[in-house]
Coordinates of C-alpha atoms in Angstrom, one line a residue:
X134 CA 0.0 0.0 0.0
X135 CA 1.3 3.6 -0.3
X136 CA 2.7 5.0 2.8
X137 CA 0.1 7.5 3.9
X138 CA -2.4 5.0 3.5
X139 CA -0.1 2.8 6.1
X140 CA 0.0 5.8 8.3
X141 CA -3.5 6.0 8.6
X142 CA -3.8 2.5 9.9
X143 CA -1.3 2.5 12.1
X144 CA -3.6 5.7 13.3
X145 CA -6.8 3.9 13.7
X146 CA -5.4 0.8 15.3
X147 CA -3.8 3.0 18.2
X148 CA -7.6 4.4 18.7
X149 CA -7.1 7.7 17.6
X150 CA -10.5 9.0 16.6
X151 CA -9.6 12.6 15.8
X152 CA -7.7 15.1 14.6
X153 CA -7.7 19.3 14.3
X154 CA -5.6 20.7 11.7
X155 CA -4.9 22.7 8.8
X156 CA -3.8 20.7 6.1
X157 CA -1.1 21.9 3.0
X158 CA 0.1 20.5 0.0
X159 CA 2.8 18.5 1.7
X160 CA 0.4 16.4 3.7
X161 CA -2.3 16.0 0.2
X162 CA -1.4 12.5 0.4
X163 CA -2.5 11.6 4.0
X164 CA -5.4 14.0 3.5
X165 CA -6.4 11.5 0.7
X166 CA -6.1 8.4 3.3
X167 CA -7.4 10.0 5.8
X168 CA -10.6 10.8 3.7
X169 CA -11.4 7.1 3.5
X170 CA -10.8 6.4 7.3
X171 CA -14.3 5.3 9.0
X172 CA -13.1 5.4 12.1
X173 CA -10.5 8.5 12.8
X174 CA -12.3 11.7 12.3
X175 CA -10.6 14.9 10.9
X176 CA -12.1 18.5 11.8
X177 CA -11.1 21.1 10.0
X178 CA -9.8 24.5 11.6
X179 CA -8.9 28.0 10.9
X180 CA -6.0 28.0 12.3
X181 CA -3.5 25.2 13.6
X182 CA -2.8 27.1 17.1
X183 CA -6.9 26.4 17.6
X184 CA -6.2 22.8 16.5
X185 CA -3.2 22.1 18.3
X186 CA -5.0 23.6 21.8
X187 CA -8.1 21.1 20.1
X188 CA -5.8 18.0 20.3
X189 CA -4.8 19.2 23.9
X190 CA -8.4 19.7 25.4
X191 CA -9.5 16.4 23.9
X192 CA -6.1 14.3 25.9
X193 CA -6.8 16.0 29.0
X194 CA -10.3 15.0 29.1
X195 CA -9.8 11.6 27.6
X196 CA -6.2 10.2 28.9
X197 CA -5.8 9.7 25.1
X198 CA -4.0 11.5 22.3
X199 CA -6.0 13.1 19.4
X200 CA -4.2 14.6 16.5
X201 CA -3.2 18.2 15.2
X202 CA -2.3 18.7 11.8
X203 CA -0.3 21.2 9.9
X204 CA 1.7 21.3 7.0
X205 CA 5.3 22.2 6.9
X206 CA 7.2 25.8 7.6
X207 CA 4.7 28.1 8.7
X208 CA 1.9 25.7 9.6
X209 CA 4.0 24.0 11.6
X210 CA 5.2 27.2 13.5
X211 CA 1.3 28.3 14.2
X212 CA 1.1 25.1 15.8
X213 CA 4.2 24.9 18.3
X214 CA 2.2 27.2 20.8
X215 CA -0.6 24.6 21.7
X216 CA 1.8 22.2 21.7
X217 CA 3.8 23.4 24.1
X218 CA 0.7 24.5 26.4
X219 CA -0.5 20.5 25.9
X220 CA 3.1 19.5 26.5
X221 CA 3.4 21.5 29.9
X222 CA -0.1 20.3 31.2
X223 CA 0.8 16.6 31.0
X224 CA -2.0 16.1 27.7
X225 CA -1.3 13.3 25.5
X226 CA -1.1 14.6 22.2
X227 CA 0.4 13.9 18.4
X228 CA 1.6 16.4 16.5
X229 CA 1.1 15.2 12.7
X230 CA 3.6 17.9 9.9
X231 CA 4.3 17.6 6.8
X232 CA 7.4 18.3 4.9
X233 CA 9.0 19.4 1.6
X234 CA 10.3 16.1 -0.3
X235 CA 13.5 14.5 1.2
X236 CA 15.2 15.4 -2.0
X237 CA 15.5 18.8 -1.0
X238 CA 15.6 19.2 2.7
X239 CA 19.8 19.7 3.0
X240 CA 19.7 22.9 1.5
X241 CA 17.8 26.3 1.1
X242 CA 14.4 25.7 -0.3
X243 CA 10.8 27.3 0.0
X244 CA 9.2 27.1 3.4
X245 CA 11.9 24.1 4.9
X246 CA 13.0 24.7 8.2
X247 CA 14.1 22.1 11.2
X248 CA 10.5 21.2 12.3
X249 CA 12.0 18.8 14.1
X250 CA 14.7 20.7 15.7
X251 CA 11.9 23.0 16.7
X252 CA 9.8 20.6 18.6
X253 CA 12.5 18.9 20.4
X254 CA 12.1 21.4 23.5
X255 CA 8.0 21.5 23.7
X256 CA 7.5 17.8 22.9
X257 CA 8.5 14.8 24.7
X258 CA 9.9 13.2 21.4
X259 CA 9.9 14.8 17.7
X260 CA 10.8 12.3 15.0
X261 CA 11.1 12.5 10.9
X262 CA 9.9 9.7 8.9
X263 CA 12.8 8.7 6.7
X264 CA 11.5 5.7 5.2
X265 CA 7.9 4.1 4.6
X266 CA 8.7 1.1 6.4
X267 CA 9.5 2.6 9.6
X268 CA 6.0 4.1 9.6
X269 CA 4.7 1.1 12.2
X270 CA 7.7 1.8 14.6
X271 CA 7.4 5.3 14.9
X272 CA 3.3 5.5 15.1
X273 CA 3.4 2.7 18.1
X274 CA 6.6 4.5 19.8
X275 CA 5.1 8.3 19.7
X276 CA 1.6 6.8 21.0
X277 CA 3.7 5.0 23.8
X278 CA 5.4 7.8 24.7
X279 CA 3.1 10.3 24.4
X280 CA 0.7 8.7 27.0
X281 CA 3.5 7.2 29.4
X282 CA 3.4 9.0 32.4
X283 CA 3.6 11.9 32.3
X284 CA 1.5 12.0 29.2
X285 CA 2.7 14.6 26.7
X286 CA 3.0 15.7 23.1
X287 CA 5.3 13.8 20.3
X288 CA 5.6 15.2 16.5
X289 CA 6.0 13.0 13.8
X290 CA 6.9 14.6 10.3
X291 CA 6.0 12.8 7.3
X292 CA 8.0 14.1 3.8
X293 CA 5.7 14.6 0.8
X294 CA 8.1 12.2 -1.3
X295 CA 7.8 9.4 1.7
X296 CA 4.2 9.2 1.6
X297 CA 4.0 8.5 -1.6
X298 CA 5.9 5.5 -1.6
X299 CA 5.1 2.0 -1.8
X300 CA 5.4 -0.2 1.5
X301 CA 4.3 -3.8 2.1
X302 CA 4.9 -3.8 6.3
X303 CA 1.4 -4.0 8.3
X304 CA 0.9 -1.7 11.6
X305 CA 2.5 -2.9 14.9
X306 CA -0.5 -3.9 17.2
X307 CA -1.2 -1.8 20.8
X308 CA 0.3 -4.1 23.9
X309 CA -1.0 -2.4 27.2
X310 CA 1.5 -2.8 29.5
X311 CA 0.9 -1.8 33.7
X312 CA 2.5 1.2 35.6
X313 CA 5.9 0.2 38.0
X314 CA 4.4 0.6 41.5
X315 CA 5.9 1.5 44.2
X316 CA 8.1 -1.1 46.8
X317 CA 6.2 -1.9 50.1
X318 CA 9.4 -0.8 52.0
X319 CA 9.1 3.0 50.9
X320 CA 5.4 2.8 51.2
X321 CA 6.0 1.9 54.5
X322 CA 8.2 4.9 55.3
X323 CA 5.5 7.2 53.6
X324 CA 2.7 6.1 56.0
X325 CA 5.0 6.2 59.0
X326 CA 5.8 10.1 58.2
X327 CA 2.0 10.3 57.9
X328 CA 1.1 8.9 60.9
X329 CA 3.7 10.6 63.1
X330 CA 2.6 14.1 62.0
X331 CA 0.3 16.6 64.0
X332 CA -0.9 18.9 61.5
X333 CA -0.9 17.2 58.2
X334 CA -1.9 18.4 55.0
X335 CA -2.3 17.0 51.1
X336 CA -1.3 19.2 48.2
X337 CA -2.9 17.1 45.4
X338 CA -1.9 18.1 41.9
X339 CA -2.6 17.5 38.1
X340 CA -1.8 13.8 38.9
X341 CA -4.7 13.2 41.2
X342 CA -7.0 13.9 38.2
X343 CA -6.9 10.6 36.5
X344 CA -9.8 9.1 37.7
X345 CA -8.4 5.9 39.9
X346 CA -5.7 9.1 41.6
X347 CA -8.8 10.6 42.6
X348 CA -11.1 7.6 44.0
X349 CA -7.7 6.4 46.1
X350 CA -7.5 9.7 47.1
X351 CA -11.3 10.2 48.5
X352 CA -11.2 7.2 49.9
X353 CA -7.5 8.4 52.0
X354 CA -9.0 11.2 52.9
X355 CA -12.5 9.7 54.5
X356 CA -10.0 7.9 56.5
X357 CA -8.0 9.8 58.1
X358 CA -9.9 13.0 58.1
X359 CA -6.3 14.9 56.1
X360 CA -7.4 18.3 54.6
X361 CA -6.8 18.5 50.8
X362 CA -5.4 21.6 49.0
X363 CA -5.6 21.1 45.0
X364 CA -3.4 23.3 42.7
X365 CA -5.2 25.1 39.8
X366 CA -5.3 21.7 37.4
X367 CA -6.4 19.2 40.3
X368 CA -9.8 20.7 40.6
X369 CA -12.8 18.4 41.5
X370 CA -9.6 15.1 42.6
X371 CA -11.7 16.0 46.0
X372 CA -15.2 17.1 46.6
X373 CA -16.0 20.4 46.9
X374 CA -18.5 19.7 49.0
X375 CA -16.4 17.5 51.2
X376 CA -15.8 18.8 54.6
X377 CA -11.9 17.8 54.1
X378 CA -11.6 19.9 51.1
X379 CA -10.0 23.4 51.7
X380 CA -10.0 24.6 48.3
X381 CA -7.6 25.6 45.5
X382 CA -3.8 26.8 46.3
X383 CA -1.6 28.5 43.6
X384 CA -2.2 32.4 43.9
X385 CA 1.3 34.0 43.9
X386 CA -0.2 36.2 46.7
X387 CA -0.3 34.8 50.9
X388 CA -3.9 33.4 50.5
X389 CA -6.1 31.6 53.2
X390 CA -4.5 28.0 51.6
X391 CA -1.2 29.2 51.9
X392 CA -1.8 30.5 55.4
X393 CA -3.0 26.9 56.1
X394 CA -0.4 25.3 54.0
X395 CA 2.6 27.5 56.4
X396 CA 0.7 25.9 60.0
X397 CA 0.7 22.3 58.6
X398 CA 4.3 19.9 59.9
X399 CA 4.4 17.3 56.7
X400 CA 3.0 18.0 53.4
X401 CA 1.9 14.9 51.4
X402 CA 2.3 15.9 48.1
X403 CA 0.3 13.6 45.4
X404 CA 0.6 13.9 41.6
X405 CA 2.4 18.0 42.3
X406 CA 4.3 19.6 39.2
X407 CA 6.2 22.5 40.6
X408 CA 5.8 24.1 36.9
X409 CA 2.2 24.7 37.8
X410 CA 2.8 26.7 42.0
X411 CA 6.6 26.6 42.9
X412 CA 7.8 25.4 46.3
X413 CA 9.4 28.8 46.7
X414 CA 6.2 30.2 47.6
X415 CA 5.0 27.8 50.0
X416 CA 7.9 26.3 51.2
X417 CA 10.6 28.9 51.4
X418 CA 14.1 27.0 52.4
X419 CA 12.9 24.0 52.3
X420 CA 12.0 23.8 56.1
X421 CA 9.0 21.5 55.8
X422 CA 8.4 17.7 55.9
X423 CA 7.3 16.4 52.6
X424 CA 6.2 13.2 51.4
X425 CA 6.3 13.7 47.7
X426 CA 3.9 10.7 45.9
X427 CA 4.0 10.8 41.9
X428 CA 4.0 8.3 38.8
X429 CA 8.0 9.6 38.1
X430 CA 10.8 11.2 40.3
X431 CA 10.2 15.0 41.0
X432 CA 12.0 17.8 40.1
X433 CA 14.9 18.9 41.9
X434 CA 14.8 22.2 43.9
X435 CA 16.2 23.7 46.9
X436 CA 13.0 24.7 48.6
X437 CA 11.2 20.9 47.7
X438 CA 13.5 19.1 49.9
X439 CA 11.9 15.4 49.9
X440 CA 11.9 13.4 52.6
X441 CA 10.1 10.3 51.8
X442 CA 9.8 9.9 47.8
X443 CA 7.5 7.3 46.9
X444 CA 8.1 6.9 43.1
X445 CA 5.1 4.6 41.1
X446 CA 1.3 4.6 39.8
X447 CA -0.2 6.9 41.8
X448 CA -3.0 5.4 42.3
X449 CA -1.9 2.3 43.1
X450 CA 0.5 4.2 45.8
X451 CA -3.0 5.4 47.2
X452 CA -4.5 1.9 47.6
X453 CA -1.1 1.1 49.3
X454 CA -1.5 3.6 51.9
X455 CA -5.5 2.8 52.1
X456 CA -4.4 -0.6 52.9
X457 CA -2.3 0.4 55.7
X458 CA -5.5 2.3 56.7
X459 CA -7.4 -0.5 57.0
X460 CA -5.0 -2.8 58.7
X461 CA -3.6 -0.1 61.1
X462 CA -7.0 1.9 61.7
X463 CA -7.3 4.8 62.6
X464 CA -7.5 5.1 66.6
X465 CA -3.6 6.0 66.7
X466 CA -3.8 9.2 64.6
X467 CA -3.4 11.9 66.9
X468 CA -3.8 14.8 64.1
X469 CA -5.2 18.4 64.6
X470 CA -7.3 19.4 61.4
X471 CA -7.9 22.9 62.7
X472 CA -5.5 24.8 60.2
X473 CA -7.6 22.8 57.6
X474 CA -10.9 23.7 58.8
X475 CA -10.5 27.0 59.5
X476 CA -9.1 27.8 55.9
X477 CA -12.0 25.9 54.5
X478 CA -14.5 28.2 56.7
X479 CA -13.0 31.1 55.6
X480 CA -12.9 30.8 51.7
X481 CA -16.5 29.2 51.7
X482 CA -17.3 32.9 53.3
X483 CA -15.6 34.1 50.6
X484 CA -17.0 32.5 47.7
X485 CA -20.4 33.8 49.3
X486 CA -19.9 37.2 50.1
X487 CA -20.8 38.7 46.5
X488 CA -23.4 35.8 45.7
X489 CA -26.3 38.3 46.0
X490 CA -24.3 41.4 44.5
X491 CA -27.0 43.6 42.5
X492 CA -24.3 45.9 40.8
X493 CA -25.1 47.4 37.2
X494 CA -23.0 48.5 34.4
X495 CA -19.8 46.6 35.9
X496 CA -20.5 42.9 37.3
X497 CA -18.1 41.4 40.0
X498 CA -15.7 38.7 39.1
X499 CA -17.2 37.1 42.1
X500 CA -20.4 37.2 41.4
X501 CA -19.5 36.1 37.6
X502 CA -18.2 32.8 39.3
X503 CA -21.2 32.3 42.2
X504 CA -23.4 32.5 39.1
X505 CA -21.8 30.4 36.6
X506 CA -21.9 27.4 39.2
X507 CA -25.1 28.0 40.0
X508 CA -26.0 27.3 36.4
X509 CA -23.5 24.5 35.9
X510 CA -24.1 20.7 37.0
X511 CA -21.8 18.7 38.9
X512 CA -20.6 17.0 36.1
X513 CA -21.0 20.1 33.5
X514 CA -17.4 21.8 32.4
X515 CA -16.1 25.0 32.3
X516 CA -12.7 26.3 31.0
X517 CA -10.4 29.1 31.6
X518 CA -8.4 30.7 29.2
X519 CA -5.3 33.3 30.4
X520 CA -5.8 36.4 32.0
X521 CA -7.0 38.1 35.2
X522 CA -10.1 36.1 35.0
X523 CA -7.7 32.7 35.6
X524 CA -7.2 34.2 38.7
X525 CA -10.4 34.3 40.0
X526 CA -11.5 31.3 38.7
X527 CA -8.8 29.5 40.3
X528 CA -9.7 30.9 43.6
X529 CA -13.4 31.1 43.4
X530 CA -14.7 28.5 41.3
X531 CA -14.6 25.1 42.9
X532 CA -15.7 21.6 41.6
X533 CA -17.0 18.1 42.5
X534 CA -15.5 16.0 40.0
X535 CA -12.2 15.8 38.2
X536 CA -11.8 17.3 34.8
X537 CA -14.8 19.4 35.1
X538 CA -12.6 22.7 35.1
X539 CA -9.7 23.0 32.8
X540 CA -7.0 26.0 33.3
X541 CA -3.7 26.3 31.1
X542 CA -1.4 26.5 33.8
X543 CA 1.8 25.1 33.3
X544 CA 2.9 27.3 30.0
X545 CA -0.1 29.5 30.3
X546 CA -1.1 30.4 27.2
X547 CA -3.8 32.4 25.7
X548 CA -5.9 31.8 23.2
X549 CA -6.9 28.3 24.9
X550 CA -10.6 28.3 26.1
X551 CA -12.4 28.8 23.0
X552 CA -11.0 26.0 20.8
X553 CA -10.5 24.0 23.9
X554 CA -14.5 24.0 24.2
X555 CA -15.5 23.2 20.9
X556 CA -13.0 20.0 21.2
X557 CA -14.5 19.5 24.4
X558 CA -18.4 19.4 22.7
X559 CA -16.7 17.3 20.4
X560 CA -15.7 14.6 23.1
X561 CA -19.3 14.4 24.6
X562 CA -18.7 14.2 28.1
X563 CA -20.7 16.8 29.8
X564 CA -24.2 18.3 28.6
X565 CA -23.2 21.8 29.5
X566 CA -19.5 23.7 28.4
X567 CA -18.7 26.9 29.4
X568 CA -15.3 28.1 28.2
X569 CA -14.4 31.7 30.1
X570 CA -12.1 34.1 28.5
X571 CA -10.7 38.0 28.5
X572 CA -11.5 40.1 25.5
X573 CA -7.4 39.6 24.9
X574 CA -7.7 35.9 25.2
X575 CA -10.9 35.6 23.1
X576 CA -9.5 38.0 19.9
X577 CA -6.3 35.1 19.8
X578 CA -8.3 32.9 18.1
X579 CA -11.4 34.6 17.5
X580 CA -11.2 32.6 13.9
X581 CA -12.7 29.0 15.7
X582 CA -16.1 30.8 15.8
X583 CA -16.9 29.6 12.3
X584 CA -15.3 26.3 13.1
X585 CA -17.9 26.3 16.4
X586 CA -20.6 27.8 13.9
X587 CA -20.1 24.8 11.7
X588 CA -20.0 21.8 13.5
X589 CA -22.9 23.6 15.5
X590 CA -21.1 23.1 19.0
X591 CA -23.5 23.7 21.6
X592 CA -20.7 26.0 24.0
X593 CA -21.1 28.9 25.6
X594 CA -18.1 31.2 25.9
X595 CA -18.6 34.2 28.7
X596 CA -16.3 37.0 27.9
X597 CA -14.9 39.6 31.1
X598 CA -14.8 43.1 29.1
X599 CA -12.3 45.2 30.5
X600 CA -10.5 46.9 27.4
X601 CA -7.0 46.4 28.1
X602 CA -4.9 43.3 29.4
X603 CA -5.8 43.3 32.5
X604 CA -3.8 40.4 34.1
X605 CA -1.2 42.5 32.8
X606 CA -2.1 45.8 34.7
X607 CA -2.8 44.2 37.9
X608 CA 0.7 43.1 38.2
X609 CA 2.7 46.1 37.2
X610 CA 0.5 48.2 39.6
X611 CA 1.1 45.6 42.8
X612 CA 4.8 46.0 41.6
X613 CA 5.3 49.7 40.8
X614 CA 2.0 51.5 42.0
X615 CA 1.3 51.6 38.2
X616 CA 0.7 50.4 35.0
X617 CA 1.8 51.3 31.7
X618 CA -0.8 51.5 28.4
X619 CA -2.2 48.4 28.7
X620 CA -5.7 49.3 27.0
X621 CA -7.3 48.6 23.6
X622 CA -10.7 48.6 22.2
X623 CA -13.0 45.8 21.1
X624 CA -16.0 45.1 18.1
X625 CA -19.4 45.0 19.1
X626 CA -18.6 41.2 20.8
X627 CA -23.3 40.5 20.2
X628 CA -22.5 41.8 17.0
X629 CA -19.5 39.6 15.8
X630 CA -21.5 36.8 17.7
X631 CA -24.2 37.4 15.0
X632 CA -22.1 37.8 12.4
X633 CA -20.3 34.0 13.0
X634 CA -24.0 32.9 13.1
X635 CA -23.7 32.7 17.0
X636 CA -26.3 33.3 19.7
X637 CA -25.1 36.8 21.3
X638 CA -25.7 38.2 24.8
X639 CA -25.0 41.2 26.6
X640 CA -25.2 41.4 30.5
X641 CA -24.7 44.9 32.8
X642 CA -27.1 44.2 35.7
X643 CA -25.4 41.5 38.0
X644 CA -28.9 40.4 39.0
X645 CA -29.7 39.0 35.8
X646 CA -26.5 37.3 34.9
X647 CA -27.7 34.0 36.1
X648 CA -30.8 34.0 33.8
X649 CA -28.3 35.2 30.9
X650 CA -26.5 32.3 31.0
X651 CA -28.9 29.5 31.5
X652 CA -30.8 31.4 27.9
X653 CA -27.5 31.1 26.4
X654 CA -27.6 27.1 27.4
X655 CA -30.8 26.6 26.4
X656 CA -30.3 28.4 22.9
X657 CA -29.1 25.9 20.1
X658 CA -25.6 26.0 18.6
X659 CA -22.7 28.1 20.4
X660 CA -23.7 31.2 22.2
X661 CA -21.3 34.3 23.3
X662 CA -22.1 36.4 26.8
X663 CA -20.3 39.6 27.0
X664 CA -20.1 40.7 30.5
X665 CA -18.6 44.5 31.6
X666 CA -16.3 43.4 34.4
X667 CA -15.1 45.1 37.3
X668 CA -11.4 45.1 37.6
X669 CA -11.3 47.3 40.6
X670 CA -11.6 43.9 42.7
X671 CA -8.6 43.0 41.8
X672 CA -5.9 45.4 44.0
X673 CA -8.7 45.0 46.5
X674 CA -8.2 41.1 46.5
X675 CA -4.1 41.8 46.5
X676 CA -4.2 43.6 49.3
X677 CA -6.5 41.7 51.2
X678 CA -4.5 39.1 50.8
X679 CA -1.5 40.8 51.6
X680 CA -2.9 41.5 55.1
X681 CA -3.1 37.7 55.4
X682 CA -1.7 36.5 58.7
X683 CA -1.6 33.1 60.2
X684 CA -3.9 33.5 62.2
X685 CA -5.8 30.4 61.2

């Protein structure tokens, strides 16, 4: 068969059931084989940054990779953002370029450049196909790799010339193969650091999302009573409504978690990247106890000094400790939750203190978020593109299940919630999606709107109005008392929304921001909400939290 036709099996008998892209001349082949594929699925985008954050919101839902596509030179360049965001946030992905013919790739020629070369630092493995034969090998290996722990994007380049060729090798079939798990021995030392604390607490991180991570981890906690912080991507790995839970951690700012974080003796770290809230600003000099739990060995830095490192499946290091539970009970623990409790107490009064806020022509952040999960189910999902509003969300929007609120926020990029939402419609797994962005955030890849429009996504994206980039001013003004020009105007968003063939909504009076949005649900296709937001919270939340004292 030729070679792209090869490539495509080897595609479908991974699993892979789509892919986002952009297609070129230099992929036309695989296009072709890809056209007679019944079971992977290829959506087309306009442009491959949308795709690429597409292929990332569809692994971090799933555990498995999807596809984005671009063609050589510069479509591969306006995809290496997404893939680097994807990379960062542990989301399986493959990265599928094409490439000028071998014949001419050692010297100067239109639109060649080192694709490769490129993507060796944002992927977890980049590799040119050289011959059709080696198709198989390369397909199963960047599959392998790209969802080994931690999962992660690998690009694989197919030349124009190479996919034309003739091959006669078949694809090489998926073995599963289990996690290493921990040794009993180091388990052992884990659960005696545990048990000899006083004031324990868990930082649970991206890890704890995959679904067995976060039953292990419910199950730990309804044990021994241990208070739970999550970072910004471990939302919903506990209960929001569990007593134990006290909420998210990660504000660069001395928050109520952090305050609570500083009282507690050992920290039991569970599936924590330091790329997403570094030690430095919870553990400054390394003073306190850690028991570090992940599916690899962490990261080395002088202020995450570990003490116990208990290096396997994560879940499967949970079960161990549940067993030791259960065989040790609980009678002995002699631990004082109070630090946990009394941060818990003190953010829920948080969270509720705007709930009822009746401002109009600017509507509180805080209200924005009561609102938005009033309207949205347990299960239901809402993401967060990059911006002041990631703030806020991370703080005030809590969850009850895992993967049911998605934040870049490991490279951070914006430009991520809108195309992240239509591949989320796309994957089926809750009835309502709410992506949230910035007017910056939004314009980045304002483009997906006819993709959305198309394929008749039934999203709703809420943009914060503020004219300017916000995030940006807040930080230069806690830093220097001021901010440069940061502002910038906007189109009329209802407008544009009509214009894309959108439902459009425009919301000033805070008390009818709830009934906004559940219209905007109950409308057919994607729907835009364009809220004026107030800004003004947001020195008044820095300074509040600045005031912050351990008091708890």
């Amino acid at each position: 068969m030729k070679a792209s036709d090869l490539f495509v099996k080897c595609l479908e008998e991974e699993g892979i059931e789509l892919i986002f892209g952009v297609p070129g001349e230099e992929n036309a082949d695989f296009m072709i084989s890809l056209e007679d594929s019944e079971k992977v699925r290829f959506i087309l985008t306009r442009h491959e940054q949308g795709a690429a954050f597409m292929a990332e919101i569809y692994g971090r839902l799933t555990g498995k990779p999807a596809g984005c596509l671009g063609t050589l030179g510069p479509g591969a360049t306006n995809l290496i953002t997404g893939v680097a965001d994807a990379n960062m946030d542990r989301a399986p992905m493959l990265v599928l370029t094409g490439q000028g013919s071998s014949e001419r790739l050692h010297k100067e020629s239109h639109q060649v450049m080192d694709v490769v070369g490129m993507f060796r630092p944002v992927t977890k493995w980049a590799q040119m196909i050289y011959h059709a034969d080696n198709i198989p090998e390369i397909i199963r290996k960047a599959v392998r790799i790209a969802t080994t722990e931690k999962p992660g994007a690998c690009l694989v380049e197919l030349p124009e010339d190479i996919a034309k060729h003739q091959t006669t090798v078949a694809p090489i079939e998926p073995r599963q193969f289990r996690r290493p798990v921990a040794d009993d021995k180091i388990v052992n030392q884990a659960w005696d650091a545990i048990k000899s604390a006083k004031r324990p607490i868990i930082l649970a991180g991206n890890g704890c999302i995959r679904r067995r991570a976060s039953d292990q981890l419910r199950k730990f906690v309804e044990s021994t009573g241990i208070f739970v912080l999550n970072t910004m991507m471990a939302k919903g790995a506990l209960d929001m409504d569990d007593p134990r839970c006290g909420y998210t951690i990660g504000l660069g700012g001395k928050d109520v978690p952090a305050v609570a974080i500083e009282r507690a003796d050992v920290v039991i770290s569970l599936g924590y990247d330091m790329v997403e809230y570094h030690p430095k600003l919870w553990n400054p000099g390394g003073t306190k106890k850690i028991v570090h739990c992940d599916f690899i060995p962490s990261e080395v830095d002088e202020n995450y000094r570990i003490d116990v490192e208990v290096v396997g499946d994560l879940a499967h290091t949970l079960w161990m400790l549940n067993e030791r539970v259960d065989r040790d009970g609980t009678d002995g623990l002699d631990f004082d939750h109070s630090h946990g409790a009394l941060c818990r107490e003190k953010m829920t009064e948080e969270f509720e203190a705007h709930k009822d806020d009746d401002a109009v022509g600017k509507i509180k952040p805080q209200k924005a978020l009561w609102d938005a999960r009033q309207v949205l189910g347990a299960g239901d999902l809402l993401l967060s593109d990059v911006g002041a509003h990631k703030m806020w969300i991370a703080r005030y929007y809590q969850c009850h299940q895992p993967n049911t609120c998605l934040i870049p926020n490991g490279f951070c990029s914006m430009g991520f919630a809108l195309p992240g939402a239509i591949a989320a419609s796309f994957v089926g797994q809750h009835d309502r999606i709410l992506g949230i962005c910035g007017d910056a955030g939004f314009m980045m890849n304002v483009q997906e709107m006819e993709t959305a429009k198309r394929y008749n996504n039934n999203i709703t994206i809420m943009i914060w109005e503020d004219n300017a980039y916000g995030l940006i001013a807040w930080k230069q003004f806690n830093q220097f008392g001021k901010h440069t020009d940061l502002a910038f105007g906007n189109p009329d968003f209802v407008a544009l929304a009509e214009a894309f063939g959108w439902n459009g909504f425009r919301c000033e009076d805070s008390t009818k921001l709830q009934e906004t949005l559940e219209a905007s649900f109950q409308a057919d296709g994607p729907s835009l909400v364009v809220i004026p937001i107030d800004y003004e919270e947001n020195n008044k939340l820095t300074q509040r939290m600045g005031e912050l004292t351990a008091s708890i």
